[in-house]
Structures are given as structure tokens and as C-alpha cells.
Coordinates of C-alpha atoms in Angstrom, one line a residue:
M1 CA 44.6 78.1 123.6
S2 CA 45.2 80.4 120.7
S3 CA 47.4 83.4 121.0
S4 CA 45.8 86.9 121.1
P5 CA 45.7 89.1 117.9
K6 CA 48.1 91.5 119.7
T7 CA 50.6 88.7 120.3
N8 CA 50.3 87.5 116.7
K9 CA 50.8 91.1 115.4
F10 CA 54.0 91.4 117.6
I11 CA 55.4 88.1 116.3
R12 CA 54.8 89.1 112.7
F13 CA 56.5 92.4 113.4
W14 CA 59.5 90.7 115.1
K15 CA 59.8 88.3 112.2
S16 CA 59.8 91.2 109.7
L17 CA 62.8 92.8 111.4
G18 CA 66.3 91.8 110.1
P19 CA 69.4 93.6 108.9
G20 CA 68.1 97.1 109.9
L21 CA 67.6 96.1 113.5
I22 CA 70.9 94.2 113.8
T23 CA 72.8 97.1 112.1
G24 CA 71.2 99.7 114.4
A25 CA 71.7 97.8 117.6
S26 CA 75.4 96.9 116.7
D27 CA 76.0 100.7 116.5
D28 CA 75.7 100.8 120.3
D29 CA 78.8 98.8 120.8
P30 CA 81.1 99.1 124.0
S31 CA 83.0 101.9 122.2
G32 CA 79.8 103.8 121.5
I33 CA 78.6 103.3 125.1
A34 CA 81.9 104.8 126.3
T35 CA 81.3 107.9 124.1
Y36 CA 77.7 108.3 125.3
S37 CA 78.7 107.8 128.9
Q38 CA 81.3 110.5 128.6
A39 CA 78.8 112.9 127.0
G40 CA 76.4 112.4 129.9
A41 CA 79.1 112.5 132.7
A42 CA 80.7 115.7 131.3
F43 CA 77.7 117.7 130.2
G44 CA 74.7 116.3 132.0
L45 CA 71.6 116.3 129.9
T46 CA 72.8 118.9 127.4
T47 CA 73.5 116.4 124.6
L48 CA 70.2 114.5 124.8
W49 CA 68.8 116.4 121.8
T50 CA 71.5 114.8 119.6
A51 CA 69.5 111.6 119.5
L52 CA 66.7 113.4 117.7
I53 CA 69.1 114.9 115.1
T54 CA 71.1 111.7 114.4
F55 CA 68.1 109.4 113.9
P56 CA 66.8 110.8 110.6
L57 CA 70.3 111.2 109.3
M58 CA 71.3 107.6 110.2
A59 CA 68.1 106.2 108.8
A60 CA 68.4 108.0 105.5
I61 CA 72.0 106.8 104.8
Q62 CA 71.4 103.2 106.0
E63 CA 68.2 103.1 103.9
M64 CA 70.2 104.1 100.8
C65 CA 72.8 101.4 101.5
A66 CA 70.0 98.8 101.9
R67 CA 68.3 99.9 98.7
I68 CA 71.7 99.7 96.9
G69 CA 72.1 96.1 98.1
I70 CA 68.6 95.0 97.2
T71 CA 68.7 96.7 93.7
T72 CA 72.1 95.6 92.6
G73 CA 72.4 92.3 94.4
R74 CA 75.9 93.3 95.5
G75 CA 77.4 94.7 98.7
L76 CA 78.5 98.3 98.7
T77 CA 82.1 97.3 97.9
G78 CA 81.0 95.3 94.9
T79 CA 78.9 98.3 93.7
I80 CA 81.8 100.8 94.1
K81 CA 84.1 98.4 92.4
T82 CA 81.8 98.1 89.4
Y83 CA 81.0 101.8 88.9
Y84 CA 84.0 103.6 90.3
S85 CA 87.8 103.6 89.8
K86 CA 89.8 101.0 91.8
P87 CA 91.9 103.7 93.6
V88 CA 88.7 104.9 95.3
L89 CA 88.0 101.4 96.6
Y90 CA 91.6 100.8 97.7
L91 CA 91.6 104.1 99.5
M92 CA 88.5 103.0 101.4
L93 CA 90.1 99.7 102.3
L94 CA 93.3 101.5 103.4
F95 CA 91.5 103.6 105.9
S96 CA 88.7 101.1 106.9
F97 CA 90.9 98.1 107.8
P98 CA 92.9 99.8 110.6
A99 CA 89.8 101.7 111.8
I100 CA 87.7 98.6 112.1
V101 CA 90.4 96.5 113.7
L102 CA 91.1 99.3 116.3
N103 CA 87.3 99.4 117.0
I104 CA 87.3 95.6 117.5
G105 CA 90.2 95.9 119.8
A106 CA 88.6 98.6 121.9
D107 CA 85.4 96.5 122.1
I108 CA 87.2 93.3 123.2
A109 CA 89.1 95.2 125.8
G110 CA 85.9 96.8 127.1
M111 CA 84.1 93.5 127.4
G112 CA 87.1 92.0 129.2
A113 CA 87.3 94.8 131.6
V114 CA 83.6 94.6 132.4
G115 CA 83.9 90.8 132.8
N116 CA 86.6 91.5 135.4
L117 CA 84.3 93.9 137.2
L118 CA 81.6 91.2 137.5
F119 CA 84.1 88.5 138.5
P120 CA 87.2 90.3 140.1
S121 CA 89.1 87.1 140.8
I122 CA 89.4 86.5 137.0
S123 CA 91.6 88.7 135.0
A124 CA 90.3 91.1 132.3
M125 CA 92.7 89.5 129.8
F126 CA 91.2 86.1 130.4
F127 CA 87.8 87.4 129.6
S128 CA 89.1 89.2 126.5
V129 CA 90.5 85.9 125.2
F130 CA 87.4 84.0 126.3
F131 CA 85.0 86.4 124.4
T132 CA 87.2 86.3 121.4
V133 CA 87.2 82.5 121.2
V134 CA 83.4 82.4 121.8
L135 CA 82.8 85.0 119.0
L136 CA 85.1 83.1 116.5
A137 CA 83.2 79.9 117.2
L138 CA 79.8 81.5 116.7
I139 CA 80.8 83.3 113.5
I140 CA 82.6 80.3 111.9
Y141 CA 80.2 77.5 112.9
L142 CA 76.8 79.1 112.8
P143 CA 75.2 79.2 109.4
Y144 CA 73.9 82.6 108.3
K145 CA 70.3 82.0 109.2
K146 CA 71.2 81.0 112.8
M147 CA 73.8 83.7 113.0
A148 CA 71.3 86.3 112.0
A149 CA 68.8 85.0 114.5
T150 CA 71.4 84.9 117.3
L151 CA 72.4 88.6 116.6
K152 CA 68.7 89.5 116.4
Y153 CA 68.0 88.1 119.9
L154 CA 71.2 89.7 121.3
C155 CA 69.5 93.1 120.4
I156 CA 67.1 92.4 123.2
I157 CA 69.9 92.8 125.7
L158 CA 70.1 96.5 124.8
L159 CA 66.7 97.0 126.5
V160 CA 68.5 97.0 129.8
Y161 CA 69.6 100.5 129.1
L162 CA 66.0 101.6 128.9
I163 CA 65.5 100.4 132.5
V164 CA 68.7 101.7 134.2
P165 CA 67.7 105.5 134.4
F166 CA 64.5 104.6 136.2
L167 CA 66.4 103.0 139.0
Y168 CA 67.4 106.6 140.0
Q169 CA 65.0 109.5 140.7
Q170 CA 64.5 111.6 137.6
D171 CA 63.3 115.2 136.8
L172 CA 61.0 114.5 133.9
L173 CA 60.4 118.2 133.0
K174 CA 64.2 118.9 132.9
I175 CA 64.7 115.8 130.7
F176 CA 61.9 116.9 128.3
K177 CA 63.4 120.4 127.9
A178 CA 66.9 119.0 127.3
T179 CA 65.5 116.6 124.6
I180 CA 63.6 119.2 122.5
I181 CA 65.7 122.3 123.0
P182 CA 69.2 122.0 121.5
T183 CA 72.1 123.3 123.6
I184 CA 75.5 124.0 122.2
Q185 CA 78.5 125.1 124.2
F186 CA 81.2 126.8 122.2
N187 CA 84.2 125.2 123.8
K188 CA 86.6 122.5 122.7
D189 CA 85.4 119.7 125.0
F190 CA 81.7 120.1 124.0
I191 CA 82.5 120.3 120.3
N192 CA 84.7 117.3 120.7
I193 CA 81.9 115.3 122.2
L194 CA 79.4 116.3 119.5
V195 CA 81.8 115.2 116.9
G196 CA 82.3 111.9 118.8
I197 CA 78.6 111.3 118.9
L198 CA 78.2 112.0 115.2
G199 CA 81.1 109.7 114.4
T200 CA 79.9 106.9 116.6
T201 CA 76.3 106.9 115.3
I202 CA 77.2 107.3 111.6
S203 CA 80.0 104.9 111.1
P204 CA 81.3 103.7 107.7
Y205 CA 81.4 100.0 108.6
L206 CA 77.6 100.1 109.1
F207 CA 77.2 101.2 105.5
F208 CA 78.9 98.1 104.2
W209 CA 77.2 95.8 106.6
Q210 CA 73.7 97.0 105.8
A211 CA 74.1 96.6 102.0
T212 CA 75.7 93.2 102.3
M213 CA 73.1 91.9 104.8
E214 CA 70.3 92.8 102.5
V215 CA 72.0 90.7 99.8
E216 CA 72.3 87.8 102.2
Q217 CA 68.6 88.1 103.0
M218 CA 67.8 88.1 99.3
K219 CA 69.7 84.8 99.0
L220 CA 67.5 83.3 101.7
K221 CA 64.4 84.4 99.9
K222 CA 65.6 83.9 96.3
S223 CA 62.7 81.6 95.4
T224 CA 60.0 84.0 96.4
L225 CA 61.6 87.5 96.3
V226 CA 60.6 89.9 93.6
V227 CA 62.2 93.4 94.1
N228 CA 59.3 95.8 94.1
K229 CA 57.9 98.7 96.1
L230 CA 56.5 96.4 98.8
V231 CA 60.0 94.9 99.4
M232 CA 61.4 98.4 99.6
R233 CA 58.7 99.5 102.0
D234 CA 59.4 96.5 104.3
M235 CA 63.1 97.2 104.2
K236 CA 62.5 100.9 105.1
K237 CA 60.4 99.9 108.1
D238 CA 63.2 97.5 109.3
V239 CA 65.9 100.2 108.8
D240 CA 63.9 103.0 110.5
F241 CA 63.1 100.8 113.5
G242 CA 66.7 99.7 113.8
M243 CA 68.0 103.2 113.7
F244 CA 65.3 104.4 116.1
F245 CA 66.2 101.6 118.5
S246 CA 69.9 102.5 118.2
N247 CA 69.2 106.2 119.0
L248 CA 66.8 105.3 121.8
V249 CA 69.6 103.3 123.5
M250 CA 72.0 106.1 123.0
Y251 CA 69.5 108.5 124.5
F252 CA 69.0 106.4 127.6
I253 CA 72.7 105.9 128.2
I254 CA 73.3 109.7 128.1
L255 CA 70.2 110.1 130.4
T256 CA 71.7 107.6 132.9
T257 CA 75.1 109.0 133.1
G258 CA 73.8 112.6 132.6
T259 CA 71.8 112.3 135.8
V260 CA 73.5 109.8 138.0
L261 CA 77.2 110.5 137.3
Y262 CA 76.9 114.2 136.4
N263 CA 74.9 115.1 139.5
A264 CA 77.4 113.2 141.7
G265 CA 80.3 115.3 140.3
I266 CA 81.8 112.5 138.2
H267 CA 82.6 114.3 134.9
Q268 CA 85.3 112.2 133.3
I269 CA 84.5 108.7 132.0
D270 CA 87.0 107.2 129.5
T271 CA 85.9 103.6 129.5
V272 CA 82.7 101.5 129.8
E273 CA 84.0 99.8 133.0
Q274 CA 84.5 103.2 134.6
A275 CA 80.9 104.1 133.8
A276 CA 79.6 100.8 135.2
L277 CA 81.7 101.1 138.4
A278 CA 80.7 104.7 139.0
L279 CA 77.1 103.7 138.9
K280 CA 77.4 101.1 141.6
P281 CA 77.4 103.3 144.7
L282 CA 75.1 106.0 143.2
A283 CA 72.3 104.0 141.5
G284 CA 72.7 100.6 143.3
N285 CA 73.8 97.1 142.3
A286 CA 70.9 96.6 139.9
A287 CA 71.9 99.5 137.7
Y288 CA 75.5 98.5 137.9
L289 CA 74.8 94.9 136.9
L290 CA 72.4 95.8 134.1
F291 CA 74.8 98.4 132.6
A292 CA 77.7 95.9 132.8
I293 CA 75.7 93.0 131.3
G294 CA 74.6 95.3 128.5
V295 CA 78.2 96.1 127.6
I296 CA 79.0 92.4 127.1
G297 CA 75.9 91.8 125.1
T298 CA 76.5 94.7 122.8
G299 CA 80.1 93.5 122.3
L300 CA 78.9 90.0 121.3
L301 CA 76.5 91.7 118.8
A302 CA 78.8 94.4 117.4
I303 CA 82.1 92.5 116.9
P304 CA 80.6 90.0 114.4
V305 CA 79.2 93.1 112.5
L306 CA 82.6 94.9 112.6
S307 CA 84.6 91.9 111.5
G308 CA 82.0 90.7 109.0
S309 CA 81.7 94.1 107.3
L310 CA 85.5 94.2 107.0
S311 CA 85.7 90.6 105.5
Y312 CA 82.9 91.4 103.0
M313 CA 84.8 94.5 101.9
I314 CA 88.1 92.7 101.4
T315 CA 86.7 89.6 99.7
E316 CA 84.4 91.6 97.4
T317 CA 87.4 93.7 96.4
F318 CA 89.5 90.7 95.4
D319 CA 86.6 88.5 94.1
W320 CA 87.2 85.9 96.8
E321 CA 84.5 83.4 97.9
Q322 CA 82.4 85.0 100.6
G323 CA 79.4 84.8 102.7
L324 CA 78.2 83.9 106.2
D325 CA 75.9 81.4 104.6
K326 CA 79.0 79.4 103.5
K327 CA 81.0 76.9 105.6
F328 CA 84.6 77.6 106.5
Q329 CA 85.9 75.2 103.9
E330 CA 83.9 77.0 101.2
A331 CA 85.1 80.5 102.0
K332 CA 88.5 80.2 103.8
A333 CA 89.7 83.7 102.9
F334 CA 86.4 85.2 104.1
Y335 CA 86.6 83.6 107.5
G336 CA 90.4 84.1 107.6
V337 CA 89.9 87.8 107.5
I338 CA 87.5 87.6 110.4
V339 CA 89.9 85.5 112.4
V340 CA 92.8 87.8 111.7
S341 CA 90.8 91.0 112.5
L342 CA 89.7 89.6 115.9
L343 CA 93.2 88.3 116.8
I344 CA 94.9 91.6 115.9
G345 CA 92.2 93.4 117.9
L346 CA 92.8 91.2 120.9
S347 CA 96.6 91.8 120.6
L348 CA 96.3 95.6 120.8
N349 CA 96.6 95.6 124.6
Y350 CA 99.8 93.5 124.4
I351 CA 101.5 96.0 122.1
G352 CA 100.7 99.1 124.2
I353 CA 97.7 100.6 122.4
S354 CA 95.1 101.3 125.1
P355 CA 91.3 101.2 124.3
I356 CA 91.1 105.0 124.6
K357 CA 93.9 105.4 122.0
A358 CA 92.3 102.8 119.8
L359 CA 89.0 104.7 119.9
I360 CA 90.7 108.0 119.0
Y361 CA 92.6 106.5 116.1
S362 CA 89.5 104.7 114.7
A363 CA 87.4 107.9 115.1
I364 CA 90.0 109.9 113.0
L365 CA 90.0 107.2 110.3
Y366 CA 86.2 107.0 110.3
G367 CA 86.0 110.8 110.2
L368 CA 88.2 110.8 107.1
T369 CA 86.3 108.1 105.2
A370 CA 82.7 108.8 106.2
P371 CA 82.2 111.9 104.0
V372 CA 83.7 110.3 101.0
L373 CA 81.6 107.2 101.4
I374 CA 78.4 109.2 102.0
A375 CA 79.1 111.2 98.8
I376 CA 79.6 108.0 96.8
I377 CA 76.4 106.5 98.4
L378 CA 74.4 109.6 97.4
H379 CA 75.8 109.4 93.8
I380 CA 75.0 105.7 93.4
S381 CA 71.5 106.0 94.9
N382 CA 70.7 108.8 92.4
N383 CA 72.0 107.0 89.4
K384 CA 69.2 105.5 87.3
K385 CA 71.6 103.2 85.4
V386 CA 72.3 101.5 88.7
M387 CA 69.1 101.9 90.7
G388 CA 66.5 101.8 88.0
N389 CA 63.2 103.0 89.5
F390 CA 64.5 103.0 93.0
T391 CA 66.6 106.2 93.1
N392 CA 66.4 108.6 96.0
N393 CA 63.4 110.8 96.5
K394 CA 63.7 114.5 97.5
L395 CA 63.6 113.9 101.2
A396 CA 66.3 111.2 101.1
N397 CA 68.6 113.6 99.2
I398 CA 68.0 116.5 101.6
L399 CA 68.8 114.2 104.6
G400 CA 71.7 112.7 102.7
I401 CA 73.3 116.0 101.8
T402 CA 72.7 117.3 105.3
T403 CA 74.5 114.2 106.7
L404 CA 77.4 114.7 104.2
L405 CA 77.8 118.4 105.2
L406 CA 77.7 117.5 108.9
M407 CA 80.1 114.6 108.6
T408 CA 82.5 116.6 106.5
A409 CA 82.5 119.4 109.1
A410 CA 82.9 116.8 111.9
G411 CA 85.8 115.2 110.2
I412 CA 87.6 118.6 109.7
V413 CA 86.9 119.5 113.3
L414 CA 88.1 116.1 114.6
V415 CA 91.4 116.3 112.7
Y416 CA 91.9 119.9 113.8
L417 CA 91.3 119.1 117.5
Q418 CA 93.7 116.2 117.4
V419 CA 96.4 118.3 115.6
T420 CA 96.0 121.2 118.0
D421 CA 95.6 119.1 121.2
K422 CA 98.5 119.6 123.6

């Protein structure tokens, strides 16, 4: 029995998705889920509108990064190294390495804590070690094609967050109003959460990952790929869908916590396990289990992206052998960086850096580097010597400059809030 045209169309669409979907989905990591959960718990539905604002901004910047990767055949690090002074590159590394490692540490701790919630007789630390070992095995032993397919199917786990809100009675009219009518409260806590949402959705490590994964995809298709408008159109569809999916998941997490937890008077959520645990008596076991399983799935998806982006940055900087398509023996330094980043991340709890502190520190470092990187990305993607016929159009520049201004303001506010915080 032949499959229906609709089924065939879906299969073709699924096969066309790649780096854009994985990049977008990895943005909703356990750290991001904690931020969105706090937004909903503290302010109810008043931050739902941010999903509509961040989507076009994310999509514009990630599309530029993808286009840079396809056009130059290099990752973002390699492109910066070729066309900019080395101090700029080293400064990016100086800020990015600790930020990404802290992010990895927070994600590993979150996965471990949620594992402990599901199986209380087993310690959170055991789960953290277990997940770290599993991730290292997957990253090192799976060739790129299988690795990409694994990450792609892990994206499906995020669909659980689209189900959770409907396990609880919802006021659809109130949700609709909160979505289309922006609400801003001029107080420190609300501004802090807006800055947190911006920093979580538009993260520098995603810029590097997106460009590099496009290069890896080109290597797979090198015998048939001709860079033309059709390739760019397909890439844009992939990126747009990935960023839309990312923002959709963010929207539904805020919706869940903004109705269930906020209405129950639970306004402080610092970690993902707190969010999952708080849902249990209010929305039932199904919501609790789905939320918790989603955290583990997003960690398994996001940590390879975090560690991989860091490794590509370092190995491209120093011209070391690199690539997820290579075996361990062929790119020892590349996989060595991944191993070290995961082990340092795992060790953070042992040296007294809590997941919350790790998130704050990484947010500050991301906040400092994101505006500089966005400015560089805008400059590269408007440079005809680098991009040829694939420079930015007017809309891309408008969205890019808007993102630059917003992220600059967010970075300044974030640093100010941390300095003045008592």
C-alpha cells in the first residue's frame, strides 16, 4: 500500500530540515527552560508576547550565520579569523569558553536533578555523571550523519511542551490578548526577566554552531551541491522553521508556568526541577512527567551543540583538525575540547558553583559578547568581497540592526543590574 501524498510531503519536509531545526531546538535547553519557567511563574502571561518579538530577530541573525557558512565554506570563527584582527577572535574565545562551560554545567546539573525527581532513590549526582558519559559516547562514536539524525529526532521530544498547558484549564481569550498586546512593567524584576529571555533566545554559541553545521552539511553533499539561490532558499526555510519551533516551545513553557504556577501563587522558580515538582500537585502526574522528560531530552540535544560549538571555535582558531565527521583518532584535539568542556561542566557542583550562579555568570558573558558578534556578523554579511551575490537584503539589515540595538541595551542593563544588586 503506497503512502498518501500528504505523508510523502511531510517526509520530504522532514528530510529538508537540518541545522536550522537542531540549532533552534537546542536553544530551549534546561537553562532556557528555567528562565522561561521563572518568567511565567513570576509574571503570569505578561511575557508571552516576547515569543513574537524574538522570533524574527533570531531567524534573521541565524540566517546570516548560515549564509556566511554556505558562502565561505568556513565556520564563523574561520571567517572572523580571515577578515578580522586576531585580538577580536581571542577576545571572543576568552568570553565564550567560560560562558559555554558554565552553561553546560548548569544543563548537566538540571538533567541530574530532574533524573533524581523521577527516580528519588538514585542521587542527582549519579544521573549527572551518567548523562555526561552517555553524551560523550554519542558525540565521540557517532559519525556526523548519525549524530545529526540523532539530534534531529531528539527535537521531537520538545513537542511535549506543546501538550502540557492543555492538561490544565485555560482561558483562551486571556492568552490571546497577552500574546498580541505587549505588556511592560517598569520594575527591576520584570526588566531582568526580559533581558534574561533575550539573552537565552539569542545566544552567541548558536551563531557559531549554525555556520559550522551548514559547512558540515555542504561536506555531505559536496558531489551535488552548487551554491545558488535555491540552496539559500532551502536553508532559509530550515532556519525559519527551527527558530519558529524554538519560540513556540518557549511560548508554551511560559504559558504552562504562567497559568498553572502563577495562579497557584508560586512566583519563584530558580531551577527546572522546581518547575517540574511544582506542576505535580497542580496539573497532575502527566504534566509533571512530560515536563521532566522534556528537560532531559533538551539537555541531550543542547549539550552536544554547546560543546561542539566551543570545540569548533577553538580548533578553527588554532587550525587544528576538526569535524564531527571525523573519528576520534583523526581529530583528537577537537574531541579533546568536547571532553574537557563536559568534565569541567560536570565538576562545577563539586567546586561550589550552583546552577543558578552558573546561569548568571554565563548570561553576563553572553551579554557582553553577543552585541560585538552581531555587529561582526552584520559587517560580514554585507561585505561583497566575502559574500559575493549573497549579501543581506534590506529586511535582513533592519532586523539585524534592531537585534544589535536590543542586545546592546540588554547587555548594559544586565551588567548594571548585577553591579547594583544588593
